[in-house]
Amino acid sequence: MTIEFLIHYFLHFIAPFFIAYFFFKSNWKIVYLIFICSMLVDLDHLLATPIFDKNRCSINFHPLHSYIAIGFYVLGLFFKKTRILCIALLFHMLTDYIDCYL
């Protein structure tokens, strides 16, 4: 395991736990589940050839990681019903962005 691997999966699975627990104490389990379910956004990787390329930056390459999609995630922050999901998606995008530079 490389340090990049550890950082990536820490940001995808462990950091969301702390975000859910400390910022959404009353519903932390549901919020954490939403963060984990936001990983489904990575299904757009199946459209790429090859599916995984360690040297490829996901941001603005895959459709659900595009700047347009990210714009919709930002707009979703303004609506109570989509806010937590959009926070999760934006955190996922941040994690993938960090990955581009590791």
Short mmCIF file of N, CA, C and O in Angstrom, two decimals:
data_model
loop_
_atom_site.label_atom_id
_atom_site.label_comp_id
_atom_site.label_asym_id
_atom_site.label_seq_id
_atom_site.Cartn_x
_atom_site.Cartn_y
_atom_site.Cartn_z
N MET A 1 0.84 -1.19 0.00
CA MET A 1 0.00 0.00 0.00
C MET A 1 0.88 1.25 0.00
O MET A 1 1.81 1.34 0.78
N THR A 2 0.48 2.19 -0.82
CA THR A 2 1.23 3.44 -0.89
C THR A 2 0.56 4.50 -0.02
O THR A 2 -0.60 4.37 0.37
N ILE A 3 1.28 5.57 0.24
CA ILE A 3 0.73 6.67 1.03
C ILE A 3 -0.44 7.32 0.28
O ILE A 3 -1.42 7.73 0.90
N GLU A 4 -0.36 7.38 -1.05
CA GLU A 4 -1.45 7.94 -1.85
C GLU A 4 -2.72 7.12 -1.68
O GLU A 4 -3.81 7.67 -1.53
N PHE A 5 -2.58 5.80 -1.69
CA PHE A 5 -3.70 4.89 -1.49
C PHE A 5 -4.34 5.13 -0.12
O PHE A 5 -5.56 5.24 0.00
N LEU A 6 -3.50 5.22 0.91
CA LEU A 6 -4.00 5.43 2.28
C LEU A 6 -4.72 6.77 2.41
O LEU A 6 -5.80 6.85 3.03
N ILE A 7 -4.15 7.82 1.85
CA ILE A 7 -4.79 9.14 1.91
C ILE A 7 -6.12 9.12 1.18
O ILE A 7 -7.13 9.61 1.69
N HIS A 8 -6.12 8.54 -0.01
CA HIS A 8 -7.35 8.50 -0.82
C HIS A 8 -8.48 7.80 -0.06
O HIS A 8 -9.59 8.33 0.05
N TYR A 9 -8.22 6.63 0.46
CA TYR A 9 -9.28 5.88 1.13
C TYR A 9 -9.61 6.43 2.51
O TYR A 9 -10.75 6.31 2.97
N PHE A 10 -8.65 7.08 3.16
CA PHE A 10 -8.95 7.78 4.40
C PHE A 10 -9.97 8.89 4.11
O PHE A 10 -10.96 9.04 4.83
N LEU A 11 -9.72 9.66 3.05
CA LEU A 11 -10.62 10.76 2.71
C LEU A 11 -11.98 10.27 2.22
O LEU A 11 -12.98 10.96 2.39
N HIS A 12 -12.04 9.10 1.62
CA HIS A 12 -13.32 8.58 1.13
C HIS A 12 -14.14 7.89 2.22
O HIS A 12 -15.37 7.89 2.14
N PHE A 13 -13.50 7.30 3.22
CA PHE A 13 -14.25 6.50 4.20
C PHE A 13 -14.13 6.95 5.65
O PHE A 13 -15.12 6.90 6.38
N ILE A 14 -12.98 7.40 6.08
CA ILE A 14 -12.78 7.76 7.48
C ILE A 14 -13.15 9.22 7.74
O ILE A 14 -13.89 9.52 8.68
N ALA A 15 -12.66 10.13 6.91
CA ALA A 15 -12.98 11.55 7.08
C ALA A 15 -14.49 11.81 7.05
O ALA A 15 -14.99 12.58 7.88
N PRO A 16 -15.26 11.17 6.15
CA PRO A 16 -16.72 11.38 6.18
C PRO A 16 -17.37 10.96 7.50
O PRO A 16 -18.34 11.57 7.94
N PHE A 17 -16.79 9.94 8.14
CA PHE A 17 -17.31 9.55 9.45
C PHE A 17 -17.17 10.71 10.44
O PHE A 17 -18.12 11.04 11.16
N PHE A 18 -15.99 11.33 10.46
CA PHE A 18 -15.77 12.45 11.38
C PHE A 18 -16.64 13.65 11.02
O PHE A 18 -17.17 14.33 11.90
N ILE A 19 -16.80 13.93 9.74
CA ILE A 19 -17.68 15.02 9.31
C ILE A 19 -19.09 14.75 9.79
O ILE A 19 -19.75 15.62 10.37
N ALA A 20 -19.58 13.54 9.56
CA ALA A 20 -20.94 13.18 9.97
C ALA A 20 -21.10 13.26 11.48
O ALA A 20 -22.08 13.82 11.99
N TYR A 21 -20.13 12.71 12.19
CA TYR A 21 -20.24 12.64 13.65
C TYR A 21 -20.16 14.02 14.31
O TYR A 21 -20.93 14.33 15.22
N PHE A 22 -19.25 14.85 13.86
CA PHE A 22 -19.04 16.14 14.52
C PHE A 22 -19.96 17.27 14.02
O PHE A 22 -20.27 18.17 14.78
N PHE A 23 -20.40 17.20 12.77
CA PHE A 23 -21.23 18.29 12.24
C PHE A 23 -22.72 17.94 12.18
O PHE A 23 -23.55 18.83 12.03
N PHE A 24 -23.05 16.65 12.26
CA PHE A 24 -24.44 16.23 12.18
C PHE A 24 -24.72 15.22 13.29
O PHE A 24 -25.21 14.12 13.05
N LYS A 25 -24.40 15.60 14.53
CA LYS A 25 -24.45 14.67 15.67
C LYS A 25 -25.77 13.94 15.82
O LYS A 25 -25.80 12.75 16.09
N SER A 26 -26.87 14.62 15.61
CA SER A 26 -28.17 13.98 15.85
C SER A 26 -28.51 12.91 14.81
O SER A 26 -29.23 11.96 15.11
N ASN A 27 -28.00 13.05 13.60
CA ASN A 27 -28.28 12.08 12.52
C ASN A 27 -27.00 11.54 11.90
O ASN A 27 -26.99 11.21 10.71
N TRP A 28 -25.94 11.41 12.66
CA TRP A 28 -24.64 11.10 12.09
C TRP A 28 -24.63 9.79 11.31
O TRP A 28 -23.94 9.68 10.30
N LYS A 29 -25.39 8.79 11.74
CA LYS A 29 -25.37 7.50 11.05
C LYS A 29 -25.96 7.62 9.64
O LYS A 29 -25.42 7.07 8.68
N ILE A 30 -27.06 8.35 9.53
CA ILE A 30 -27.69 8.56 8.22
C ILE A 30 -26.79 9.41 7.33
O ILE A 30 -26.62 9.12 6.14
N VAL A 31 -26.21 10.45 7.90
CA VAL A 31 -25.33 11.32 7.12
C VAL A 31 -24.11 10.54 6.64
O VAL A 31 -23.71 10.65 5.48
N TYR A 32 -23.54 9.70 7.50
CA TYR A 32 -22.39 8.89 7.08
C TYR A 32 -22.80 7.94 5.96
O TYR A 32 -22.07 7.77 4.98
N LEU A 33 -23.99 7.36 6.06
CA LEU A 33 -24.48 6.48 5.01
C LEU A 33 -24.64 7.24 3.68
O LEU A 33 -24.29 6.72 2.62
N ILE A 34 -25.11 8.48 3.75
CA ILE A 34 -25.23 9.31 2.55
C ILE A 34 -23.85 9.56 1.95
O ILE A 34 -23.66 9.48 0.73
N PHE A 35 -22.87 9.86 2.80
CA PHE A 35 -21.50 10.07 2.31
C PHE A 35 -20.98 8.80 1.62
O PHE A 35 -20.37 8.89 0.55
N ILE A 36 -21.22 7.66 2.21
CA ILE A 36 -20.76 6.41 1.61
C ILE A 36 -21.50 6.14 0.30
O ILE A 36 -20.89 5.74 -0.70
N CYS A 37 -22.80 6.41 0.27
CA CYS A 37 -23.58 6.21 -0.96
C CYS A 37 -23.16 7.18 -2.06
O CYS A 37 -23.36 6.89 -3.25
N SER A 38 -22.58 8.30 -1.68
CA SER A 38 -22.12 9.25 -2.70
C SER A 38 -20.99 8.66 -3.54
O SER A 38 -20.66 9.19 -4.60
N MET A 39 -20.43 7.55 -3.08
CA MET A 39 -19.39 6.86 -3.87
C MET A 39 -19.95 6.31 -5.16
O MET A 39 -19.20 6.02 -6.10
N LEU A 40 -21.27 6.19 -5.24
CA LEU A 40 -21.89 5.70 -6.47
C LEU A 40 -21.61 6.63 -7.65
O LEU A 40 -21.74 6.21 -8.80
N VAL A 41 -21.22 7.86 -7.36
CA VAL A 41 -20.85 8.79 -8.42
C VAL A 41 -19.67 8.24 -9.22
O VAL A 41 -19.49 8.60 -10.39
N ASP A 42 -18.93 7.33 -8.65
CA ASP A 42 -17.79 6.73 -9.35
C ASP A 42 -18.21 5.71 -10.40
O ASP A 42 -17.36 5.21 -11.14
N LEU A 43 -19.49 5.44 -10.52
CA LEU A 43 -19.94 4.55 -11.58
C LEU A 43 -19.63 5.12 -12.96
O LEU A 43 -19.53 4.38 -13.93
N ASP A 44 -19.46 6.44 -13.03
CA ASP A 44 -19.12 7.03 -14.32
C ASP A 44 -17.73 6.62 -14.80
O ASP A 44 -17.42 6.75 -15.97
N HIS A 45 -16.93 6.05 -13.92
CA HIS A 45 -15.62 5.55 -14.32
C HIS A 45 -15.77 4.37 -15.28
O HIS A 45 -14.85 4.09 -16.06
N LEU A 46 -16.91 3.70 -15.22
CA LEU A 46 -17.14 2.56 -16.10
C LEU A 46 -17.24 2.97 -17.57
O LEU A 46 -17.14 2.13 -18.46
N LEU A 47 -17.45 4.26 -17.82
CA LEU A 47 -17.56 4.76 -19.18
C LEU A 47 -16.19 5.01 -19.82
O LEU A 47 -16.10 5.24 -21.03
N ALA A 48 -15.15 4.98 -19.01
CA ALA A 48 -13.80 5.29 -19.51
C ALA A 48 -13.06 4.03 -19.93
O ALA A 48 -13.34 2.93 -19.45
N THR A 49 -12.12 4.23 -20.84
CA THR A 49 -11.24 3.14 -21.25
C THR A 49 -9.80 3.62 -21.09
O THR A 49 -9.43 4.60 -21.72
N PRO A 50 -9.01 3.01 -20.27
CA PRO A 50 -9.37 1.94 -19.33
C PRO A 50 -10.20 2.49 -18.18
O PRO A 50 -10.21 3.69 -17.93
N ILE A 51 -10.88 1.62 -17.49
CA ILE A 51 -11.75 2.03 -16.38
C ILE A 51 -10.94 2.76 -15.31
O ILE A 51 -11.35 3.78 -14.79
N PHE A 52 -9.77 2.23 -15.00
CA PHE A 52 -8.90 2.86 -14.00
C PHE A 52 -7.54 3.15 -14.61
O PHE A 52 -6.93 2.29 -15.23
N ASP A 53 -7.11 4.37 -14.42
CA ASP A 53 -5.77 4.78 -14.85
C ASP A 53 -5.21 5.64 -13.72
O ASP A 53 -5.72 6.73 -13.45
N LYS A 54 -4.19 5.14 -13.04
CA LYS A 54 -3.68 5.85 -11.86
C LYS A 54 -3.11 7.23 -12.19
O LYS A 54 -2.99 8.07 -11.33
N ASN A 55 -2.78 7.47 -13.44
CA ASN A 55 -2.23 8.77 -13.84
C ASN A 55 -3.28 9.73 -14.39
O ASN A 55 -2.95 10.83 -14.81
N ARG A 56 -4.54 9.33 -14.39
CA ARG A 56 -5.61 10.17 -14.92
C ARG A 56 -6.32 10.88 -13.77
O ARG A 56 -6.67 10.28 -12.78
N CYS A 57 -6.56 12.16 -13.95
CA CYS A 57 -7.32 12.94 -12.97
C CYS A 57 -8.81 12.78 -13.29
O CYS A 57 -9.24 13.02 -14.42
N SER A 58 -9.57 12.39 -12.30
CA SER A 58 -11.01 12.19 -12.50
C SER A 58 -11.76 13.49 -12.75
O SER A 58 -12.75 13.51 -13.47
N ILE A 59 -11.28 14.57 -12.14
CA ILE A 59 -11.98 15.84 -12.23
C ILE A 59 -11.98 16.34 -13.67
O ILE A 59 -10.95 16.45 -14.32
N ASN A 60 -13.16 16.60 -14.16
CA ASN A 60 -13.46 17.06 -15.51
C ASN A 60 -13.08 16.04 -16.59
O ASN A 60 -12.97 16.38 -17.75
N PHE A 61 -12.91 14.77 -16.20
CA PHE A 61 -12.71 13.71 -17.18
C PHE A 61 -13.97 12.86 -17.26
O PHE A 61 -14.47 12.59 -18.34
N HIS A 62 -14.48 12.44 -16.12
CA HIS A 62 -15.69 11.63 -16.07
C HIS A 62 -16.91 12.55 -15.97
O HIS A 62 -16.83 13.62 -15.35
N PRO A 63 -18.05 12.15 -16.56
CA PRO A 63 -19.23 13.04 -16.60
C PRO A 63 -19.71 13.52 -15.23
O PRO A 63 -20.04 14.69 -15.07
N LEU A 64 -19.76 12.64 -14.24
CA LEU A 64 -20.25 13.04 -12.92
C LEU A 64 -19.18 13.73 -12.08
O LEU A 64 -19.43 14.14 -10.95
N HIS A 65 -17.99 13.86 -12.65
CA HIS A 65 -16.88 14.58 -12.02
C HIS A 65 -16.55 15.85 -12.81
O HIS A 65 -15.52 16.47 -12.59
N SER A 66 -17.42 16.23 -13.74
CA SER A 66 -17.16 17.39 -14.60
C SER A 66 -17.46 18.69 -13.85
O SER A 66 -18.16 18.70 -12.83
N TYR A 67 -16.93 19.77 -14.38
CA TYR A 67 -17.18 21.08 -13.77
C TYR A 67 -18.67 21.41 -13.80
O TYR A 67 -19.19 22.03 -12.86
N ILE A 68 -19.37 20.98 -14.84
CA ILE A 68 -20.82 21.23 -14.91
C ILE A 68 -21.53 20.48 -13.79
O ILE A 68 -22.38 21.05 -13.10
N ALA A 69 -21.18 19.20 -13.61
CA ALA A 69 -21.79 18.41 -12.53
C ALA A 69 -21.47 19.03 -11.18
O ALA A 69 -22.35 19.15 -10.31
N ILE A 70 -20.23 19.47 -11.00
CA ILE A 70 -19.83 20.10 -9.74
C ILE A 70 -20.65 21.37 -9.51
O ILE A 70 -21.06 21.66 -8.39
N GLY A 71 -20.93 22.10 -10.57
CA GLY A 71 -21.79 23.28 -10.45
C GLY A 71 -23.17 22.92 -9.94
O GLY A 71 -23.75 23.63 -9.10
N PHE A 72 -23.74 21.81 -10.43
CA PHE A 72 -25.04 21.36 -9.93
C PHE A 72 -24.96 20.95 -8.46
O PHE A 72 -25.88 21.20 -7.68
N TYR A 73 -23.84 20.34 -8.06
CA TYR A 73 -23.67 19.97 -6.65
C TYR A 73 -23.62 21.22 -5.78
O TYR A 73 -24.19 21.23 -4.68
N VAL A 74 -22.99 22.27 -6.28
CA VAL A 74 -22.94 23.55 -5.54
C VAL A 74 -24.35 24.14 -5.44
O VAL A 74 -24.76 24.59 -4.37
N LEU A 75 -25.10 24.12 -6.53
CA LEU A 75 -26.48 24.63 -6.50
C LEU A 75 -27.34 23.85 -5.51
O LEU A 75 -28.19 24.43 -4.84
N GLY A 76 -27.09 22.56 -5.41
CA GLY A 76 -27.85 21.72 -4.48
C GLY A 76 -27.65 22.09 -3.02
O GLY A 76 -28.48 21.76 -2.17
N LEU A 77 -26.58 22.82 -2.72
CA LEU A 77 -26.34 23.25 -1.34
C LEU A 77 -27.41 24.23 -0.86
O LEU A 77 -27.64 24.36 0.34
N PHE A 78 -28.07 24.91 -1.79
CA PHE A 78 -29.06 25.92 -1.43
C PHE A 78 -30.43 25.34 -1.12
O PHE A 78 -31.33 26.08 -0.73
N PHE A 79 -30.59 24.04 -1.28
CA PHE A 79 -31.88 23.39 -1.02
C PHE A 79 -31.71 22.39 0.12
O PHE A 79 -30.84 21.52 0.08
N LYS A 80 -32.56 22.52 1.11
CA LYS A 80 -32.44 21.69 2.32
C LYS A 80 -32.48 20.19 2.01
O LYS A 80 -31.73 19.41 2.59
N LYS A 81 -33.33 19.79 1.07
CA LYS A 81 -33.49 18.36 0.77
C LYS A 81 -32.26 17.74 0.10
O LYS A 81 -32.07 16.53 0.17
N THR A 82 -31.46 18.53 -0.55
CA THR A 82 -30.29 17.99 -1.25
C THR A 82 -28.97 18.40 -0.62
O THR A 82 -27.91 17.97 -1.08
N ARG A 83 -29.02 19.20 0.42
CA ARG A 83 -27.81 19.78 1.00
C ARG A 83 -26.78 18.74 1.44
O ARG A 83 -25.61 18.81 1.08
N ILE A 84 -27.20 17.76 2.22
CA ILE A 84 -26.24 16.78 2.75
C ILE A 84 -25.65 15.95 1.62
O ILE A 84 -24.44 15.70 1.58
N LEU A 85 -26.48 15.53 0.67
CA LEU A 85 -25.97 14.77 -0.47
C LEU A 85 -24.96 15.60 -1.25
O LEU A 85 -23.90 15.09 -1.64
N CYS A 86 -25.25 16.87 -1.46
CA CYS A 86 -24.33 17.72 -2.22
C CYS A 86 -23.04 17.99 -1.45
O CYS A 86 -21.97 18.08 -2.06
N ILE A 87 -23.12 18.10 -0.13
CA ILE A 87 -21.90 18.21 0.67
C ILE A 87 -21.06 16.96 0.47
O ILE A 87 -19.84 17.03 0.26
N ALA A 88 -21.72 15.81 0.50
CA ALA A 88 -21.01 14.54 0.31
C ALA A 88 -20.38 14.47 -1.08
O ALA A 88 -19.22 14.05 -1.22
N LEU A 89 -21.12 14.87 -2.09
CA LEU A 89 -20.59 14.83 -3.46
C LEU A 89 -19.43 15.80 -3.63
O LEU A 89 -18.43 15.47 -4.28
N LEU A 90 -19.55 16.98 -3.05
CA LEU A 90 -18.47 17.96 -3.16
C LEU A 90 -17.23 17.50 -2.39
O LEU A 90 -16.10 17.71 -2.84
N PHE A 91 -17.43 16.85 -1.26
CA PHE A 91 -16.29 16.30 -0.53
C PHE A 91 -15.62 15.20 -1.35
O PHE A 91 -14.40 15.09 -1.39
N HIS A 92 -16.44 14.41 -2.02
CA HIS A 92 -15.90 13.37 -2.91
C HIS A 92 -15.08 14.01 -4.04
O HIS A 92 -13.99 13.53 -4.36
N MET A 93 -15.58 15.09 -4.60
CA MET A 93 -14.86 15.78 -5.68
C MET A 93 -13.54 16.36 -5.14
O MET A 93 -12.51 16.29 -5.80
N LEU A 94 -13.58 16.91 -3.92
CA LEU A 94 -12.37 17.43 -3.30
C LEU A 94 -11.34 16.31 -3.10
O LEU A 94 -10.15 16.49 -3.40
N THR A 95 -11.80 15.17 -2.64
CA THR A 95 -10.93 14.02 -2.45
C THR A 95 -10.29 13.60 -3.77
O THR A 95 -9.08 13.37 -3.85
N ASP A 96 -11.10 13.54 -4.83
CA ASP A 96 -10.57 13.16 -6.14
C ASP A 96 -9.64 14.23 -6.69
O ASP A 96 -8.68 13.93 -7.40
N TYR A 97 -9.92 15.49 -6.39
CA TYR A 97 -9.05 16.59 -6.82
C TYR A 97 -7.68 16.47 -6.14
O TYR A 97 -6.64 16.62 -6.78
N ILE A 98 -7.70 16.20 -4.84
CA ILE A 98 -6.44 16.00 -4.10
C ILE A 98 -5.65 14.85 -4.71
O ILE A 98 -4.43 14.91 -4.85
N ASP A 99 -6.38 13.81 -5.11
CA ASP A 99 -5.77 12.66 -5.75
C ASP A 99 -4.98 13.02 -7.01
O ASP A 99 -3.99 12.38 -7.34
N CYS A 100 -5.43 14.05 -7.70
CA CYS A 100 -4.77 14.48 -8.94
C CYS A 100 -3.35 14.97 -8.69
O CYS A 100 -2.53 14.99 -9.60
N TYR A 101 -3.07 15.38 -7.46
CA TYR A 101 -1.77 15.97 -7.14
C TYR A 101 -0.91 15.09 -6.24
O TYR A 101 0.17 15.50 -5.84
N LEU A 102 -1.41 13.91 -5.91
CA LEU A 102 -0.61 12.99 -5.08
C LEU A 102 0.27 12.11 -5.95
O LEU A 102 0.00 11.77 -7.03
#
